[in-house]
Short mmCIF file of C-alpha atoms in Angstrom, two decimals:
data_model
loop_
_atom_site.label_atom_id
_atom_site.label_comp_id
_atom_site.label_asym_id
_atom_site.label_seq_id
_atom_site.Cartn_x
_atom_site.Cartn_y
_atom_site.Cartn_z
CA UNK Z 1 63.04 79.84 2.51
CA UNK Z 2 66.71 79.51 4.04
CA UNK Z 3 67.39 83.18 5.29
CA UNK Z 4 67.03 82.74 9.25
CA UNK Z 5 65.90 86.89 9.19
CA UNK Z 6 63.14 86.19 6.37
CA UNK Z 7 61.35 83.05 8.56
CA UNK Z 8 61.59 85.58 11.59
CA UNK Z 9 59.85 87.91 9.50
CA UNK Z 10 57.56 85.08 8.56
CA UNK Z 11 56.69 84.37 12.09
CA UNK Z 12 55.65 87.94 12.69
CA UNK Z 13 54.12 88.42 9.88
CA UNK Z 14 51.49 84.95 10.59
CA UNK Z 15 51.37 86.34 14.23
CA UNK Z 16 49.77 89.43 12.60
CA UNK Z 17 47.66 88.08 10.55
CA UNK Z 18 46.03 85.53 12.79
CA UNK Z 19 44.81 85.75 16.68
CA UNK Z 20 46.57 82.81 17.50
CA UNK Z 21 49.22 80.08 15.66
CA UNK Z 22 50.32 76.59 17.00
CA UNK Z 23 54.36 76.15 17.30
CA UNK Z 24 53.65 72.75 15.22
CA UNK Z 25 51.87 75.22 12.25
CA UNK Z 26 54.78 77.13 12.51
CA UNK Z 27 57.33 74.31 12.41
CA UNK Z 28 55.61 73.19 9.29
CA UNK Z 29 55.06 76.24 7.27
CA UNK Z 30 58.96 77.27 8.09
CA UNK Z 31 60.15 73.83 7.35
CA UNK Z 32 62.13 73.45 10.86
CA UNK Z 33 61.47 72.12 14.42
CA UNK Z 34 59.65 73.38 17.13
CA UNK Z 35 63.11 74.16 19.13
CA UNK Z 36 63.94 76.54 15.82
CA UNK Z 37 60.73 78.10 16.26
CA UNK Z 38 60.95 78.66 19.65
CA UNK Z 39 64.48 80.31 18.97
CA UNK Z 40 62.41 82.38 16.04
CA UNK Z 41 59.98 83.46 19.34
CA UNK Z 42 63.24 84.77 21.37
CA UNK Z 43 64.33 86.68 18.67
CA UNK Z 44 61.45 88.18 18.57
CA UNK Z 45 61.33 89.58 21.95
CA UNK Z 46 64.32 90.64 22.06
CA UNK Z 47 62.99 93.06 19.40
CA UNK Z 48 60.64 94.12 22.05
CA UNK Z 49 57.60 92.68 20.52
CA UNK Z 50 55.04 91.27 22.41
CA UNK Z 51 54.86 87.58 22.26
CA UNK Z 52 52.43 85.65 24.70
CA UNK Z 53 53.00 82.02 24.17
CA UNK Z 54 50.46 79.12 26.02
CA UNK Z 55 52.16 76.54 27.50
CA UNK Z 56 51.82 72.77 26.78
CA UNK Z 57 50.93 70.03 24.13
CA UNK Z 58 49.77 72.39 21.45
CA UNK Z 59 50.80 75.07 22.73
CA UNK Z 60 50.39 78.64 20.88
CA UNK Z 61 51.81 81.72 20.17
CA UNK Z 62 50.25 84.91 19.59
CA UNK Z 63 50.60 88.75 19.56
CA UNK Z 64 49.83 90.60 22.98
CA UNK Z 65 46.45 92.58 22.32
CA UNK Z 66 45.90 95.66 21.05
CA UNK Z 67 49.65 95.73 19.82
CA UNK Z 68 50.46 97.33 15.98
CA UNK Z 69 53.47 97.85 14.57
CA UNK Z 70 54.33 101.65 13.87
CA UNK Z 71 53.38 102.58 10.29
CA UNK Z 72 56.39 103.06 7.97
CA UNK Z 73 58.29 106.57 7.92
CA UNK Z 74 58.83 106.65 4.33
CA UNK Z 75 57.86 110.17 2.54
CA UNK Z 76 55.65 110.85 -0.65
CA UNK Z 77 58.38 110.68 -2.96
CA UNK Z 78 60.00 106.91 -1.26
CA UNK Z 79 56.04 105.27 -1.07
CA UNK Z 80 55.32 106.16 -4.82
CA UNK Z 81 59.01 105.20 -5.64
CA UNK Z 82 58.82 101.50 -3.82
CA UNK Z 83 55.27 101.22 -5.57
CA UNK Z 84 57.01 101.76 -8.86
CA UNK Z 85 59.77 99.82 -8.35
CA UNK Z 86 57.11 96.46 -7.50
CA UNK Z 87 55.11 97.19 -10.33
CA UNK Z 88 57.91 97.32 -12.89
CA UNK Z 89 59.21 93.57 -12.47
CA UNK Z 90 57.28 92.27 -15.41
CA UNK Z 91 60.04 95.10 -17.42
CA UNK Z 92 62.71 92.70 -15.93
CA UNK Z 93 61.68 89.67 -17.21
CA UNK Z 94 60.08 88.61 -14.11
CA UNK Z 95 56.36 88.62 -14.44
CA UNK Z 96 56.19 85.43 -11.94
CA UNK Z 97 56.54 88.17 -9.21
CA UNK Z 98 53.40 88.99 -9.51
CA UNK Z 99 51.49 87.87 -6.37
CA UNK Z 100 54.73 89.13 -4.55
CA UNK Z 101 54.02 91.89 -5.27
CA UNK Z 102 50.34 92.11 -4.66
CA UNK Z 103 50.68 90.76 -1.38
CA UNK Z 104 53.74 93.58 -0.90
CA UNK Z 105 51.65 96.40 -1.81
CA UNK Z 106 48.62 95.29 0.21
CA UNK Z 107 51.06 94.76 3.15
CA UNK Z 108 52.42 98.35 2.35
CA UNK Z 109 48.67 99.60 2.37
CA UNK Z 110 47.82 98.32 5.44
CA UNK Z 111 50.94 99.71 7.44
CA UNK Z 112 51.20 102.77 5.69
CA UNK Z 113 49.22 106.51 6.61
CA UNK Z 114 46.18 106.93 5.02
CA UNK Z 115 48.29 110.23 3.04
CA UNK Z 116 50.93 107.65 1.72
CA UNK Z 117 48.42 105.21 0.47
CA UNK Z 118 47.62 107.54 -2.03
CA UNK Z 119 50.69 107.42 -3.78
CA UNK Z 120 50.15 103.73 -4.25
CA UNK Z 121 46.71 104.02 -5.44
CA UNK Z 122 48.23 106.64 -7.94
CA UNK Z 123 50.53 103.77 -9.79
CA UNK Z 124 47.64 101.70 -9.37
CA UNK Z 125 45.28 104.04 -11.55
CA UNK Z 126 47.59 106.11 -13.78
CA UNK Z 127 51.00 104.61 -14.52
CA UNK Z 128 50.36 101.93 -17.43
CA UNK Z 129 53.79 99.45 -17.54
CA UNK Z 130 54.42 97.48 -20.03
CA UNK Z 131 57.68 95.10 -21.04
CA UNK Z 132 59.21 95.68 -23.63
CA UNK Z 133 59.43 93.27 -26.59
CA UNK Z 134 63.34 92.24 -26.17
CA UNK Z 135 62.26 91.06 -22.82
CA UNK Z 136 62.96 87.12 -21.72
CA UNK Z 137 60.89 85.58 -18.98
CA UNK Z 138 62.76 84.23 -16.03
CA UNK Z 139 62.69 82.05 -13.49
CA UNK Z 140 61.97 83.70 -10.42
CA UNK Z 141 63.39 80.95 -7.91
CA UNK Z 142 66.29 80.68 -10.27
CA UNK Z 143 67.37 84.09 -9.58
CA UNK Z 144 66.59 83.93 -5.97
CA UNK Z 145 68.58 81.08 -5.47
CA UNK Z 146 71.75 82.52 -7.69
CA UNK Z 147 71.49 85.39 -5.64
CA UNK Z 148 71.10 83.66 -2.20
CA UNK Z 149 74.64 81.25 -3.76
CA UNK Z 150 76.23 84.45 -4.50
CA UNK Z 151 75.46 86.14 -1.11
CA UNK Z 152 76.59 83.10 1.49
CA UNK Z 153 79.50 82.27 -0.92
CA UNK Z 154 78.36 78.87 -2.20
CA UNK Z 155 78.71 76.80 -5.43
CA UNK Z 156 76.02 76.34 -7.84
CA UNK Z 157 75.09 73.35 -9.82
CA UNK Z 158 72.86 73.61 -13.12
CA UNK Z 159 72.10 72.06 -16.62
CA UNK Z 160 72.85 75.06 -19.56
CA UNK Z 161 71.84 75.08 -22.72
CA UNK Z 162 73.41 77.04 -25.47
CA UNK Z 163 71.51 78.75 -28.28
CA UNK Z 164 72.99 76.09 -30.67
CA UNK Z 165 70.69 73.51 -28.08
CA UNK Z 166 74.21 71.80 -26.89
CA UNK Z 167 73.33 70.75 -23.27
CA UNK Z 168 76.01 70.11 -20.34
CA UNK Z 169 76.41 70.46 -17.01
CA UNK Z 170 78.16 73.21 -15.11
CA UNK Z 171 79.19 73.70 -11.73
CA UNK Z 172 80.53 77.42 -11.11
CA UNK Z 173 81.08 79.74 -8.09
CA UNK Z 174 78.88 82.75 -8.47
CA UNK Z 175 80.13 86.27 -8.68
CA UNK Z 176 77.05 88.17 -9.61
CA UNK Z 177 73.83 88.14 -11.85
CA UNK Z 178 73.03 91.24 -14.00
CA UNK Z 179 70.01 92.57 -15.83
CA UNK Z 180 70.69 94.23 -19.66
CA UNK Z 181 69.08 93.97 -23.01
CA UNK Z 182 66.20 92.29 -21.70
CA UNK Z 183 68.33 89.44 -19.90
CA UNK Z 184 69.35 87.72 -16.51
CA UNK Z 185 72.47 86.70 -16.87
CA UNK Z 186 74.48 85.16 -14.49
CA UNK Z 187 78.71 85.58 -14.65
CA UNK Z 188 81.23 83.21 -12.29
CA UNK Z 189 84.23 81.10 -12.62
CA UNK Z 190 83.33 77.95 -14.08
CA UNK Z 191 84.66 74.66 -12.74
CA UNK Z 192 83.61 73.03 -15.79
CA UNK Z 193 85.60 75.17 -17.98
CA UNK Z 194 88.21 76.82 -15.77
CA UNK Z 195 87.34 80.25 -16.97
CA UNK Z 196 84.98 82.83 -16.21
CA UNK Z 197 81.90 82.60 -18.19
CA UNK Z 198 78.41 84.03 -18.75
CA UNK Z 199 75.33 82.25 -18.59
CA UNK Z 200 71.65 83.60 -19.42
CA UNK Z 201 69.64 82.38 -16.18
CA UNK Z 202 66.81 81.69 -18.88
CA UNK Z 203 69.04 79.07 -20.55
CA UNK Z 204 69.46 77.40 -17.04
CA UNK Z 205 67.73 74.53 -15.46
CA UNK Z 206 67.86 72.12 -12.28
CA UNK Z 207 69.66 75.30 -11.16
CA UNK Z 208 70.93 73.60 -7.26
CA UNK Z 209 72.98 75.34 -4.62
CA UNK Z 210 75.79 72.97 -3.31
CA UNK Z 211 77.80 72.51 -0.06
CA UNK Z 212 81.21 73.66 -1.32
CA UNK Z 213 81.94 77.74 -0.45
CA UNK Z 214 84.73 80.19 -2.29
CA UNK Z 215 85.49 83.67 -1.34
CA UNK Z 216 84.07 86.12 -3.99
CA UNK Z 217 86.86 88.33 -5.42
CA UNK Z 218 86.54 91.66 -3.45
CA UNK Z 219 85.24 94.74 -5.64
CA UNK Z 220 84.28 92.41 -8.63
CA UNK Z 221 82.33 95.30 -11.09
CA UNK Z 222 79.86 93.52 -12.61
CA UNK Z 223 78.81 96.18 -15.05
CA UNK Z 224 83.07 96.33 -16.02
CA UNK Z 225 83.04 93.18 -16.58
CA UNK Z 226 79.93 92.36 -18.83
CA UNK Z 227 81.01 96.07 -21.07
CA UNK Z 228 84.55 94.42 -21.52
CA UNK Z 229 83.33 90.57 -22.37
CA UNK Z 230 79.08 91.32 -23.36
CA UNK Z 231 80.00 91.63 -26.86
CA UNK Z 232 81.83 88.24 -27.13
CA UNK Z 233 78.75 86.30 -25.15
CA UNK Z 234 76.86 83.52 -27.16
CA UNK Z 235 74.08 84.79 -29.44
CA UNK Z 236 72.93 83.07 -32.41
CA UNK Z 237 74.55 85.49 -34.90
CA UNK Z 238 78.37 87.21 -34.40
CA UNK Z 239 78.35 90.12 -36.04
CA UNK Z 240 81.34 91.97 -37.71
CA UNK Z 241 81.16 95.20 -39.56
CA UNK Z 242 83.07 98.26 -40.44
CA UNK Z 243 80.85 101.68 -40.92
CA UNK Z 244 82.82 104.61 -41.89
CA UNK Z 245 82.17 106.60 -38.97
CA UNK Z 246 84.45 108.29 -36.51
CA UNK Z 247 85.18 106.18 -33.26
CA UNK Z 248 84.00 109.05 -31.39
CA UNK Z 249 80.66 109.62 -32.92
CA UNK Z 250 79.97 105.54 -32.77
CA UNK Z 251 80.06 106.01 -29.30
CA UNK Z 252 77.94 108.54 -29.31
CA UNK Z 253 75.34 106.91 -31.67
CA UNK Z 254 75.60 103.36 -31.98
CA UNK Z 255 74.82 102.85 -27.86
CA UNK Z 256 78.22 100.75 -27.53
CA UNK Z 257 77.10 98.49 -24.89
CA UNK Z 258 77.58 95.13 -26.10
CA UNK Z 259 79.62 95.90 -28.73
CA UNK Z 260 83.48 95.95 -29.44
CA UNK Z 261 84.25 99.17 -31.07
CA UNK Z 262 87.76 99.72 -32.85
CA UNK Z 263 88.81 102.57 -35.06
CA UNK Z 264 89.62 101.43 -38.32
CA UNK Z 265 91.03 103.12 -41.75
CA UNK Z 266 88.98 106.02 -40.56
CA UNK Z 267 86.15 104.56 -39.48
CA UNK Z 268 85.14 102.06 -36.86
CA UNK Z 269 85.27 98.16 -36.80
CA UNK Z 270 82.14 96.66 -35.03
CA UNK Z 271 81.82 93.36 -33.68
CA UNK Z 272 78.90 91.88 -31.35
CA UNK Z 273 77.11 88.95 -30.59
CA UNK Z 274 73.01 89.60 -31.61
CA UNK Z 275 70.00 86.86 -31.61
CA UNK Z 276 67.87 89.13 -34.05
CA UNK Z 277 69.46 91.08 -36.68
CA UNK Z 278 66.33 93.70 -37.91
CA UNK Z 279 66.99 96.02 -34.84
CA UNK Z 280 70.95 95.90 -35.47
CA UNK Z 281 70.48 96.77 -39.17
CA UNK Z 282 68.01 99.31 -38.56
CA UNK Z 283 69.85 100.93 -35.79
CA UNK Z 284 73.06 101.02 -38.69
CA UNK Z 285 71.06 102.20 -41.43
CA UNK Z 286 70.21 105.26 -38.97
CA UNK Z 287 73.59 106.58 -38.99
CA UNK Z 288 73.33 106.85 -43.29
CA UNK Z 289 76.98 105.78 -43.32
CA UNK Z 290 79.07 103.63 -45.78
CA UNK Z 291 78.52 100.06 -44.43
CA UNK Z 292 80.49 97.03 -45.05
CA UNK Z 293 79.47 93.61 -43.99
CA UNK Z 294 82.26 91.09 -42.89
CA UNK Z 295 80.05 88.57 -41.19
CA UNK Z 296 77.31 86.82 -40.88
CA UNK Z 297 76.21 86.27 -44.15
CA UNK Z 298 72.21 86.78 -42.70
CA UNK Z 299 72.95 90.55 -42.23
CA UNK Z 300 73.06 90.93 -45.77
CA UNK Z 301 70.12 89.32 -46.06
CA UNK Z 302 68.46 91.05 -43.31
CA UNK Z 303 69.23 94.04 -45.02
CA UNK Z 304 67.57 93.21 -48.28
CA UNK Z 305 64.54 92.20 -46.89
CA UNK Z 306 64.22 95.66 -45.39
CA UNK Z 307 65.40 97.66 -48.94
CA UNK Z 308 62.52 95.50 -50.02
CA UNK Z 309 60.24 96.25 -47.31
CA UNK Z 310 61.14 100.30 -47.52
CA UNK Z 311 60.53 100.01 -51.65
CA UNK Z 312 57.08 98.41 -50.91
CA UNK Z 313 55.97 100.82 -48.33
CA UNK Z 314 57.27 103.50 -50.45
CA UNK Z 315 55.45 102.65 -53.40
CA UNK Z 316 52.32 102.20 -51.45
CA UNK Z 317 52.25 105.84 -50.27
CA UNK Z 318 52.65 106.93 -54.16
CA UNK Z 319 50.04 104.45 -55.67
CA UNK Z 320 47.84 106.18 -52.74
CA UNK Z 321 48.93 110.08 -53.26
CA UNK Z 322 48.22 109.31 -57.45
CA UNK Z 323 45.15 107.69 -57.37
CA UNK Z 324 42.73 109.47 -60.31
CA UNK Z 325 40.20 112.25 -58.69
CA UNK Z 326 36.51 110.60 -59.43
CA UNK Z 327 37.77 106.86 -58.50
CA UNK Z 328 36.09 105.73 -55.28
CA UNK Z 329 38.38 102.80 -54.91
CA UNK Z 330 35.71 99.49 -55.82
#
């Protein structure tokens, strides 16, 4: 915990919870001294909340009585919304979040109306979320430390591993991380490699922020940047095909994002970067166009193994729909 506002928070928030807490069990469970903590007390009261402090060796801190803090002002639509938004991190990839967020939405109970509470009970009981199965697990304290790098303008320091399994170490100043296709990734300028580059914060370990600081370009779009370089990104196959299909319509139907799309001889040159091939073959195979197959050799394969799969399932529906009348299938 480095952000001087969350351990503020913190302090309230164990000041609520208990009727009375040491400066020394504070000190410890922040991870700073007692003069820190006392400077965490100020702040506090200059927020106008009551804090009655005991003087002396083991001295305490606690809330005045019979002080609460307001309930939230959020409306219907914001409390059902938040609940929502807590409950769908296991769609993200980040499942470890999990007794965040219980301990969120209890905090949210307690502090909201008894009308609002509702519309967390009604997520709770109704709203059945699921991840998909594209979806990589990541490290939570990975991403909370990229983002914290990213935020104060610090370097980062980690151990990457390609999808080849080619290790090295990279030290990069952090521009953003982004969530698509079921991934974390995380894009910056790497030292290493003097370029910007993309990493996927699953392929990352010993992830460490370091003491050296850069200015983050101004404006940097992450979302322009990983449409214009996504399709070029490491993945275990790179994919190049022309369909004979109009530019225009491709766009339309083939969901361009991570993909380079050029028109070609009338119809449109394709070329990505996938790690499973079934969903890209099926997803071509939907547009019943004229395919041809430049690369890799393993989407021609792929796409045998589903004419096979189509013919068997085919055939199965036919043995079934001729079957002799009388036969009671022993």
């Amino acid at each position: 915990m480095y952000d001087p506002i969350m351990r503020v928070l913190t302090v309230l928030e164990l000041l609520q919870a208990r009727d009375s807490v040491t400066g020394a069990e504070l000190a410890e469970r922040l991870e700073v001294d007692l003069r820190t903590v006392q400077r965490y007390i100020v702040r506090l009261k200059d927020l106008s909340i009551p804090v009655e402090s005991s003087r002396g060796v083991g001295g305490a801190y606690r809330l005045k009585p019979g002080y609460r803090l307001p309930p939230l002002l959020l409306t219907n639509e914001e409390a059902f919304a938040l609940s929502l938004g807590l409950n769908s991190l296991r769609q993200v990839g980040l499942s470890a979040f999990a007794p965040a967020t219980e301990g969120a939405l209890a905090k949210l109970r307690r502090v909201l109306p008894e009308a609002l509470r509702e519309s967390i009970q009604t997520v709770d009981d109704v709203v059945a979320i699921e991840p998909g199965p594209w979806v990589v697990t990541t490290s939570v304290e990975d991403l909370i430390r990229a983002a914290s790098a990213i935020r104060t303008g610090r370097r980062l320091s980690f151990d990457y591993r390609t999808y080849e399994g080619a290790d090295s170490r990279r030290q990069i100043e952090p521009y953003a991380v982004m969530h698509t296709d079921g991934r974390w990734y995380l894009i910056g300028y790497c030292l290493t490699r003097r370029a910007m580059r993309t990493f996927r914060l699953d392929r990352v370990s010993k992830l460490a922020i370091g003491t050296g600081k850069f200015k983050r370009p101004e404006g940097f779009d992450a979302r322009q940047y990983m449409r214009e370089s996504m399709p070029f990104v490491q993945s275990q196959y790179q994919i190049d095909v022309w369909v004979d299909l109009p530019i225009e319509e491709a766009r339309q139907s083939l969901m361009p994002w991570r993909m380079s799309l050029e028109a070609e001889d009338g119809g449109v040159r394709i070329r990505c970067g996938r790690d499973r091939l079934e969903m890209f073959a099926a997803m071509l195979l939907s547009v019943d166009r004229r395919i041809v197959i430049h690369s890799p050799d393993e989407l021609r394969q792929t796409f045998r193994k589903l004419a096979r799969q189509a013919d068997q399932a085919a055939a199965g529906r036919v043995r079934k729909a001729t079957r002799p009348m009388g036969t009671n299938g022993n």
